[in-house]
PDB file of C-alpha atoms in Angstrom:
ATOM      1  CA  UNK H   1     -20.591  -9.684 -37.800  1.00 61.00           C
ATOM      2  CA  UNK H   2     -18.989  -6.532 -39.168  1.00 76.00           C
ATOM      3  CA  UNK H   3     -15.905  -6.968 -41.325  1.00 88.00           C
ATOM      4  CA  UNK H   4     -12.698  -5.169 -40.389  1.00 88.00           C
ATOM      5  CA  UNK H   5     -13.076  -3.059 -43.540  1.00 90.00           C
ATOM      6  CA  UNK H   6     -16.503  -1.880 -42.351  1.00 92.00           C
ATOM      7  CA  UNK H   7     -15.133  -1.147 -38.887  1.00 94.00           C
ATOM      8  CA  UNK H   8     -12.228   0.816 -40.378  1.00 93.00           C
ATOM      9  CA  UNK H   9     -14.728   2.916 -42.308  1.00 94.00           C
ATOM     10  CA  UNK H  10     -16.371   3.884 -39.009  1.00 94.00           C
ATOM     11  CA  UNK H  11     -13.029   4.724 -37.401  1.00 94.00           C
ATOM     12  CA  UNK H  12     -11.938   6.905 -40.335  1.00 92.00           C
ATOM     13  CA  UNK H  13     -15.306   8.676 -40.497  1.00 93.00           C
ATOM     14  CA  UNK H  14     -16.067   9.109 -36.803  1.00 93.00           C
ATOM     15  CA  UNK H  15     -12.730   8.833 -34.981  1.00 92.00           C
ATOM     16  CA  UNK H  16     -13.965   5.770 -33.076  1.00 94.00           C
ATOM     17  CA  UNK H  17     -15.382   2.322 -33.699  1.00 96.00           C
ATOM     18  CA  UNK H  18     -16.662  -0.548 -31.562  1.00 96.00           C
ATOM     19  CA  UNK H  19     -17.034  -4.209 -32.339  1.00 96.00           C
ATOM     20  CA  UNK H  20     -16.857  -7.750 -30.950  1.00 96.00           C
ATOM     21  CA  UNK H  21     -13.153  -8.394 -30.419  1.00 96.00           C
ATOM     22  CA  UNK H  22     -13.751 -12.108 -29.723  1.00 96.00           C
ATOM     23  CA  UNK H  23     -14.937 -12.565 -33.310  1.00 94.00           C
ATOM     24  CA  UNK H  24     -11.476 -11.521 -34.508  1.00 94.00           C
ATOM     25  CA  UNK H  25      -9.309 -12.507 -31.501  1.00 95.00           C
ATOM     26  CA  UNK H  26     -10.960 -15.512 -29.766  1.00 95.00           C
ATOM     27  CA  UNK H  27      -8.171 -15.820 -27.179  1.00 94.00           C
ATOM     28  CA  UNK H  28      -9.597 -12.784 -25.346  1.00 95.00           C
ATOM     29  CA  UNK H  29     -12.295 -15.046 -23.892  1.00 93.00           C
ATOM     30  CA  UNK H  30      -9.798 -17.310 -22.135  1.00 90.00           C
ATOM     31  CA  UNK H  31      -7.733 -14.371 -20.870  1.00 89.00           C
ATOM     32  CA  UNK H  32     -10.830 -12.685 -19.430  1.00 89.00           C
ATOM     33  CA  UNK H  33     -12.022 -15.865 -17.785  1.00 83.00           C
ATOM     34  CA  UNK H  34      -9.079 -15.859 -15.387  1.00 79.00           C
ATOM     35  CA  UNK H  35      -9.492 -12.325 -14.048  1.00 85.00           C
ATOM     36  CA  UNK H  36     -11.737 -13.434 -11.195  1.00 81.00           C
ATOM     37  CA  UNK H  37      -8.696 -15.055  -9.587  1.00 84.00           C
ATOM     38  CA  UNK H  38      -6.937 -11.733  -8.999  1.00 89.00           C
ATOM     39  CA  UNK H  39      -6.549 -11.105  -5.240  1.00 88.00           C
ATOM     40  CA  UNK H  40      -8.468  -8.156  -3.807  1.00 89.00           C
ATOM     41  CA  UNK H  41      -5.298  -6.645  -2.389  1.00 89.00           C
ATOM     42  CA  UNK H  42      -3.954  -6.061  -5.897  1.00 92.00           C
ATOM     43  CA  UNK H  43      -6.684  -3.521  -6.708  1.00 95.00           C
ATOM     44  CA  UNK H  44      -6.408   0.151  -5.761  1.00 96.00           C
ATOM     45  CA  UNK H  45      -9.065   2.866  -5.655  1.00 97.00           C
ATOM     46  CA  UNK H  46      -8.315   5.867  -7.855  1.00 98.00           C
ATOM     47  CA  UNK H  47     -10.252   9.099  -7.288  1.00 98.00           C
ATOM     48  CA  UNK H  48     -10.050  12.523  -8.901  1.00 98.00           C
ATOM     49  CA  UNK H  49     -11.696  15.497  -7.192  1.00 98.00           C
ATOM     50  CA  UNK H  50     -11.053  19.190  -6.602  1.00 97.00           C
ATOM     51  CA  UNK H  51      -8.180  18.392  -4.240  1.00 97.00           C
ATOM     52  CA  UNK H  52      -6.276  16.368  -6.841  1.00 97.00           C
ATOM     53  CA  UNK H  53      -5.867  12.759  -7.941  1.00 97.00           C
ATOM     54  CA  UNK H  54      -5.451  10.052  -5.316  1.00 97.00           C
ATOM     55  CA  UNK H  55      -4.822   6.315  -5.308  1.00 96.00           C
ATOM     56  CA  UNK H  56      -5.683   4.354  -2.184  1.00 97.00           C
ATOM     57  CA  UNK H  57      -5.162   0.729  -1.195  1.00 94.00           C
ATOM     58  CA  UNK H  58      -8.383  -1.073  -0.221  1.00 92.00           C
ATOM     59  CA  UNK H  59      -7.570  -0.937   3.513  1.00 93.00           C
ATOM     60  CA  UNK H  60      -8.210   2.847   3.793  1.00 95.00           C
ATOM     61  CA  UNK H  61     -12.037   2.982   3.600  1.00 95.00           C
ATOM     62  CA  UNK H  62     -12.530   6.246   5.496  1.00 97.00           C
ATOM     63  CA  UNK H  63     -10.240   8.196   3.155  1.00 97.00           C
ATOM     64  CA  UNK H  64     -11.833   6.558   0.133  1.00 97.00           C
ATOM     65  CA  UNK H  65     -15.315   7.513   1.361  1.00 97.00           C
ATOM     66  CA  UNK H  66     -14.313  11.148   2.032  1.00 97.00           C
ATOM     67  CA  UNK H  67     -12.733  11.633  -1.379  1.00 98.00           C
ATOM     68  CA  UNK H  68     -15.603   9.777  -3.041  1.00 97.00           C
ATOM     69  CA  UNK H  69     -18.063  12.302  -1.590  1.00 97.00           C
ATOM     70  CA  UNK H  70     -16.006  15.188  -2.972  1.00 98.00           C
ATOM     71  CA  UNK H  71     -15.799  13.532  -6.389  1.00 98.00           C
ATOM     72  CA  UNK H  72     -19.581  13.177  -6.492  1.00 98.00           C
ATOM     73  CA  UNK H  73     -20.005  16.829  -5.484  1.00 98.00           C
ATOM     74  CA  UNK H  74     -17.627  17.842  -8.275  1.00 98.00           C
ATOM     75  CA  UNK H  75     -19.601  15.735 -10.750  1.00 97.00           C
ATOM     76  CA  UNK H  76     -22.794  17.609  -9.827  1.00 96.00           C
ATOM     77  CA  UNK H  77     -21.011  20.942 -10.238  1.00 96.00           C
ATOM     78  CA  UNK H  78     -19.576  20.089 -13.658  1.00 94.00           C
ATOM     79  CA  UNK H  79     -15.932  19.637 -12.671  1.00 96.00           C
ATOM     80  CA  UNK H  80     -13.902  16.778 -14.089  1.00 97.00           C
ATOM     81  CA  UNK H  81     -13.863  13.934 -11.593  1.00 98.00           C
ATOM     82  CA  UNK H  82     -13.836  10.177 -11.379  1.00 98.00           C
ATOM     83  CA  UNK H  83     -13.852   7.239  -9.007  1.00 98.00           C
ATOM     84  CA  UNK H  84     -13.160   3.595  -9.805  1.00 98.00           C
ATOM     85  CA  UNK H  85     -10.852   0.721  -8.961  1.00 97.00           C
ATOM     86  CA  UNK H  86      -7.755  -0.036 -10.984  1.00 96.00           C
ATOM     87  CA  UNK H  87      -5.267  -2.846 -11.381  1.00 94.00           C
ATOM     88  CA  UNK H  88      -1.998  -1.156 -12.279  1.00 91.00           C
ATOM     89  CA  UNK H  89       0.940  -2.269 -14.376  1.00 90.00           C
ATOM     90  CA  UNK H  90       3.261  -1.923 -11.394  1.00 88.00           C
ATOM     91  CA  UNK H  91       6.164  -3.719  -9.755  1.00 88.00           C
ATOM     92  CA  UNK H  92       3.831  -4.705  -6.918  1.00 85.00           C
ATOM     93  CA  UNK H  93       1.593  -6.525  -9.421  1.00 87.00           C
ATOM     94  CA  UNK H  94       4.428  -8.199 -11.319  1.00 86.00           C
ATOM     95  CA  UNK H  95       3.288 -11.581 -10.013  1.00 88.00           C
ATOM     96  CA  UNK H  96      -0.382 -11.213 -11.006  1.00 90.00           C
ATOM     97  CA  UNK H  97      -0.333 -13.703 -13.865  1.00 90.00           C
ATOM     98  CA  UNK H  98      -3.894 -13.000 -15.026  1.00 89.00           C
ATOM     99  CA  UNK H  99      -3.138  -9.293 -15.465  1.00 92.00           C
ATOM    100  CA  UNK H 100      -0.020  -9.899 -17.535  1.00 91.00           C
ATOM    101  CA  UNK H 101      -1.763 -12.533 -19.631  1.00 92.00           C
ATOM    102  CA  UNK H 102      -4.266  -9.885 -20.740  1.00 93.00           C
ATOM    103  CA  UNK H 103      -1.502  -7.342 -21.375  1.00 94.00           C
ATOM    104  CA  UNK H 104       0.422  -9.839 -23.529  1.00 94.00           C
ATOM    105  CA  UNK H 105      -2.707 -10.522 -25.543  1.00 96.00           C
ATOM    106  CA  UNK H 106      -3.302  -6.820 -26.230  1.00 96.00           C
ATOM    107  CA  UNK H 107       0.344  -6.457 -27.242  1.00 96.00           C
ATOM    108  CA  UNK H 108       0.395  -9.578 -29.395  1.00 96.00           C
ATOM    109  CA  UNK H 109       0.951  -9.789 -33.142  1.00 97.00           C
ATOM    110  CA  UNK H 110      -2.635 -10.973 -33.587  1.00 97.00           C
ATOM    111  CA  UNK H 111      -3.986  -7.906 -31.755  1.00 97.00           C
ATOM    112  CA  UNK H 112      -1.617  -5.650 -33.683  1.00 97.00           C
ATOM    113  CA  UNK H 113      -3.027  -7.012 -36.949  1.00 96.00           C
ATOM    114  CA  UNK H 114      -6.610  -6.340 -35.834  1.00 97.00           C
ATOM    115  CA  UNK H 115      -5.765  -2.776 -34.793  1.00 97.00           C
ATOM    116  CA  UNK H 116      -3.797  -2.134 -37.973  1.00 96.00           C
ATOM    117  CA  UNK H 117      -6.783  -3.209 -40.060  1.00 95.00           C
ATOM    118  CA  UNK H 118      -9.137  -0.982 -38.044  1.00 96.00           C
ATOM    119  CA  UNK H 119      -7.003   2.162 -37.742  1.00 96.00           C
ATOM    120  CA  UNK H 120      -4.622   1.892 -40.744  1.00 95.00           C
ATOM    121  CA  UNK H 121      -1.838   2.392 -38.167  1.00 95.00           C
ATOM    122  CA  UNK H 122       0.510  -0.297 -36.874  1.00 96.00           C
ATOM    123  CA  UNK H 123       1.005  -0.267 -33.089  1.00 96.00           C
ATOM    124  CA  UNK H 124       4.628   0.065 -32.001  1.00 96.00           C
ATOM    125  CA  UNK H 125       4.120  -0.240 -28.239  1.00 95.00           C
ATOM    126  CA  UNK H 126       1.594  -0.073 -25.439  1.00 95.00           C
ATOM    127  CA  UNK H 127       2.177   3.225 -23.645  1.00 94.00           C
ATOM    128  CA  UNK H 128      -0.285   2.606 -20.810  1.00 93.00           C
ATOM    129  CA  UNK H 129      -2.193  -0.466 -19.673  1.00 95.00           C
ATOM    130  CA  UNK H 130      -4.471  -1.197 -16.737  1.00 96.00           C
ATOM    131  CA  UNK H 131      -7.668  -3.026 -15.869  1.00 96.00           C
ATOM    132  CA  UNK H 132     -10.530  -0.952 -14.478  1.00 97.00           C
ATOM    133  CA  UNK H 133     -13.273  -2.173 -12.159  1.00 96.00           C
ATOM    134  CA  UNK H 134     -16.511  -0.295 -11.474  1.00 97.00           C
ATOM    135  CA  UNK H 135     -18.916  -0.968  -8.608  1.00 96.00           C
ATOM    136  CA  UNK H 136     -21.572   1.158  -6.954  1.00 96.00           C
ATOM    137  CA  UNK H 137     -20.838   4.899  -7.077  1.00 97.00           C
ATOM    138  CA  UNK H 138     -18.041   4.635  -9.631  1.00 98.00           C
ATOM    139  CA  UNK H 139     -17.948   6.890 -12.705  1.00 98.00           C
ATOM    140  CA  UNK H 140     -15.757   8.996 -15.003  1.00 98.00           C
ATOM    141  CA  UNK H 141     -17.058  12.396 -16.044  1.00 97.00           C
ATOM    142  CA  UNK H 142     -16.587  13.865 -19.529  1.00 95.00           C
ATOM    143  CA  UNK H 143     -12.984  13.925 -20.708  1.00 93.00           C
ATOM    144  CA  UNK H 144     -10.718  13.652 -23.747  1.00 89.00           C
ATOM    145  CA  UNK H 145      -7.747  11.288 -23.737  1.00 85.00           C
ATOM    146  CA  UNK H 146      -4.688  13.153 -25.077  1.00 78.00           C
ATOM    147  CA  UNK H 147      -1.510  11.879 -26.651  1.00 75.00           C
ATOM    148  CA  UNK H 148      -0.392   8.595 -28.190  1.00 81.00           C
ATOM    149  CA  UNK H 149      -2.077   7.409 -31.399  1.00 92.00           C
ATOM    150  CA  UNK H 150      -5.231   5.634 -30.239  1.00 95.00           C
ATOM    151  CA  UNK H 151      -6.720   3.937 -27.221  1.00 94.00           C
ATOM    152  CA  UNK H 152      -8.844   0.855 -26.676  1.00 96.00           C
ATOM    153  CA  UNK H 153     -11.267  -0.281 -23.987  1.00 97.00           C
ATOM    154  CA  UNK H 154     -12.151  -3.975 -23.993  1.00 97.00           C
ATOM    155  CA  UNK H 155     -15.174  -4.861 -21.867  1.00 96.00           C
ATOM    156  CA  UNK H 156     -14.673  -8.019 -19.822  1.00 94.00           C
ATOM    157  CA  UNK H 157     -17.995  -8.355 -17.959  1.00 90.00           C
ATOM    158  CA  UNK H 158     -20.656 -10.852 -18.994  1.00 90.00           C
ATOM    159  CA  UNK H 159     -24.368 -10.174 -18.553  1.00 91.00           C
ATOM    160  CA  UNK H 160     -24.174  -6.511 -17.520  1.00 95.00           C
ATOM    161  CA  UNK H 161     -27.592  -4.930 -16.853  1.00 96.00           C
ATOM    162  CA  UNK H 162     -27.752  -1.440 -18.451  1.00 96.00           C
ATOM    163  CA  UNK H 163     -30.183  -0.374 -15.693  1.00 96.00           C
ATOM    164  CA  UNK H 164     -27.184  -0.435 -13.355  1.00 97.00           C
ATOM    165  CA  UNK H 165     -25.413   2.410 -15.209  1.00 97.00           C
ATOM    166  CA  UNK H 166     -21.768   2.117 -16.188  1.00 97.00           C
ATOM    167  CA  UNK H 167     -22.573   3.105 -19.787  1.00 98.00           C
ATOM    168  CA  UNK H 168     -19.923   4.609 -22.061  1.00 97.00           C
ATOM    169  CA  UNK H 169     -21.323   7.728 -23.726  1.00 97.00           C
ATOM    170  CA  UNK H 170     -19.425   9.243 -26.660  1.00 96.00           C
ATOM    171  CA  UNK H 171     -20.143  12.930 -27.223  1.00 94.00           C
ATOM    172  CA  UNK H 172     -19.787  15.402 -30.073  1.00 92.00           C
ATOM    173  CA  UNK H 173     -16.928  17.907 -30.127  1.00 86.00           C
ATOM    174  CA  UNK H 174     -18.905  20.466 -28.117  1.00 88.00           C
ATOM    175  CA  UNK H 175     -19.914  17.808 -25.547  1.00 88.00           C
ATOM    176  CA  UNK H 176     -23.609  18.601 -26.002  1.00 89.00           C
ATOM    177  CA  UNK H 177     -24.914  15.619 -27.988  1.00 94.00           C
ATOM    178  CA  UNK H 178     -24.435  11.870 -27.555  1.00 95.00           C
ATOM    179  CA  UNK H 179     -23.026  10.239 -30.676  1.00 95.00           C
ATOM    180  CA  UNK H 180     -23.145   6.726 -29.208  1.00 96.00           C
ATOM    181  CA  UNK H 181     -24.112   5.032 -25.946  1.00 97.00           C
ATOM    182  CA  UNK H 182     -22.424   1.685 -25.329  1.00 96.00           C
ATOM    183  CA  UNK H 183     -23.705  -0.918 -22.876  1.00 96.00           C
ATOM    184  CA  UNK H 184     -20.815  -2.957 -21.432  1.00 95.00           C
ATOM    185  CA  UNK H 185     -20.951  -6.150 -23.470  1.00 95.00           C
ATOM    186  CA  UNK H 186     -18.476  -8.982 -23.031  1.00 95.00           C
ATOM    187  CA  UNK H 187     -15.493  -8.624 -25.378  1.00 96.00           C
ATOM    188  CA  UNK H 188     -16.826  -5.548 -27.163  1.00 96.00           C
ATOM    189  CA  UNK H 189     -13.893  -3.250 -27.896  1.00 97.00           C
ATOM    190  CA  UNK H 190     -14.020   0.512 -28.345  1.00 97.00           C
ATOM    191  CA  UNK H 191     -11.135   1.960 -30.398  1.00 96.00           C
ATOM    192  CA  UNK H 192     -10.793   5.751 -30.355  1.00 94.00           C
ATOM    193  CA  UNK H 193      -8.423   8.209 -31.985  1.00 92.00           C
ATOM    194  CA  UNK H 194      -6.283  10.305 -29.637  1.00 90.00           C
ATOM    195  CA  UNK H 195      -3.935  11.941 -32.153  1.00 87.00           C
ATOM    196  CA  UNK H 196      -5.782  13.421 -35.135  1.00 77.00           C
ATOM    197  CA  UNK H 197      -9.011  14.232 -33.308  1.00 79.00           C
ATOM    198  CA  UNK H 198     -10.380  13.967 -29.805  1.00 80.00           C
ATOM    199  CA  UNK H 199     -13.236  11.746 -28.740  1.00 87.00           C
ATOM    200  CA  UNK H 200     -14.928  13.215 -25.651  1.00 91.00           C
ATOM    201  CA  UNK H 201     -16.623  10.509 -23.610  1.00 95.00           C
ATOM    202  CA  UNK H 202     -17.777   9.562 -20.128  1.00 97.00           C
ATOM    203  CA  UNK H 203     -18.740   6.518 -18.082  1.00 98.00           C
ATOM    204  CA  UNK H 204     -22.059   6.998 -16.287  1.00 98.00           C
ATOM    205  CA  UNK H 205     -22.244   6.273 -12.571  1.00 98.00           C
ATOM    206  CA  UNK H 206     -22.980   2.721 -11.476  1.00 98.00           C
ATOM    207  CA  UNK H 207     -26.126   3.278  -9.450  1.00 95.00           C
ATOM    208  CA  UNK H 208     -26.501  -0.051  -7.604  1.00 95.00           C
ATOM    209  CA  UNK H 209     -24.313  -2.826  -6.252  1.00 94.00           C
ATOM    210  CA  UNK H 210     -24.167  -5.106  -9.302  1.00 92.00           C
ATOM    211  CA  UNK H 211     -23.898  -8.913  -9.037  1.00 92.00           C
ATOM    212  CA  UNK H 212     -20.453  -8.580 -10.579  1.00 89.00           C
ATOM    213  CA  UNK H 213     -18.276  -5.563 -11.166  1.00 92.00           C
ATOM    214  CA  UNK H 214     -17.924  -3.884 -14.548  1.00 95.00           C
ATOM    215  CA  UNK H 215     -14.376  -4.602 -15.751  1.00 95.00           C
ATOM    216  CA  UNK H 216     -12.468  -3.426 -18.798  1.00 97.00           C
ATOM    217  CA  UNK H 217      -8.919  -3.673 -20.103  1.00 97.00           C
ATOM    218  CA  UNK H 218      -7.622  -0.229 -21.074  1.00 96.00           C
ATOM    219  CA  UNK H 219      -4.634   0.306 -23.370  1.00 96.00           C
ATOM    220  CA  UNK H 220      -3.112   3.317 -25.118  1.00 95.00           C
ATOM    221  CA  UNK H 221      -0.839   2.751 -28.116  1.00 96.00           C
ATOM    222  CA  UNK H 222       1.855   4.539 -30.035  1.00 95.00           C
ATOM    223  CA  UNK H 223       1.656   3.651 -33.729  1.00 95.00           C
ATOM    224  CA  UNK H 224       3.020   4.425 -37.184  1.00 95.00           C
ATOM    225  CA  UNK H 225       1.117   4.611 -40.489  1.00 92.00           C
ATOM    226  CA  UNK H 226       0.503   1.188 -41.986  1.00 87.00           C
ATOM    227  CA  UNK H 227       2.496   0.413 -45.103  1.00 76.00           C
TER     228      UNK H 227
END
């Protein structure tokens, strides 16, 4: 197991680091174990293509399919695009206990201490939070996350097969060379700088219908320098 000092060295040197969050915050395992109870109607399908960015409820399959096709065409032509499902931090989902349990954990004092040790910055608030879900055909093409101080992605799927795709690829500044390729591993957390440098990355397309979807908790933080 890597120490937090070793992980901080990676973050300072590279602008990102990844490690087993459960080794430092065991409660993430219990929080993740409840996510399967979330009702299907709470998820929405978010798609970005050349016509814009759209968010559809699950009961609009024909529109989802049409915009999905355009997103895949844009991916082939090198335009920024994406398609995946998302559980939003919205009024409509205020009663989804499992969602808010995960958000509280990522905003907790214990999580703040882990992030402070890794980034040398103390989180002041979560600016954005959602849970993503990837099934067949879902992907995010190369992008850089702007603003805030840093972001995290906590993988929540057990037993993911890398042959199915859904890999997080971190690229160099020119987006020509892969610096790291991360297989979704349960409770592995990626922390990446969004203020002092950019970390271009992508999520490769899920190529089959997996036994279970690829899920991750995504959070962006404002922070101040640690004392």
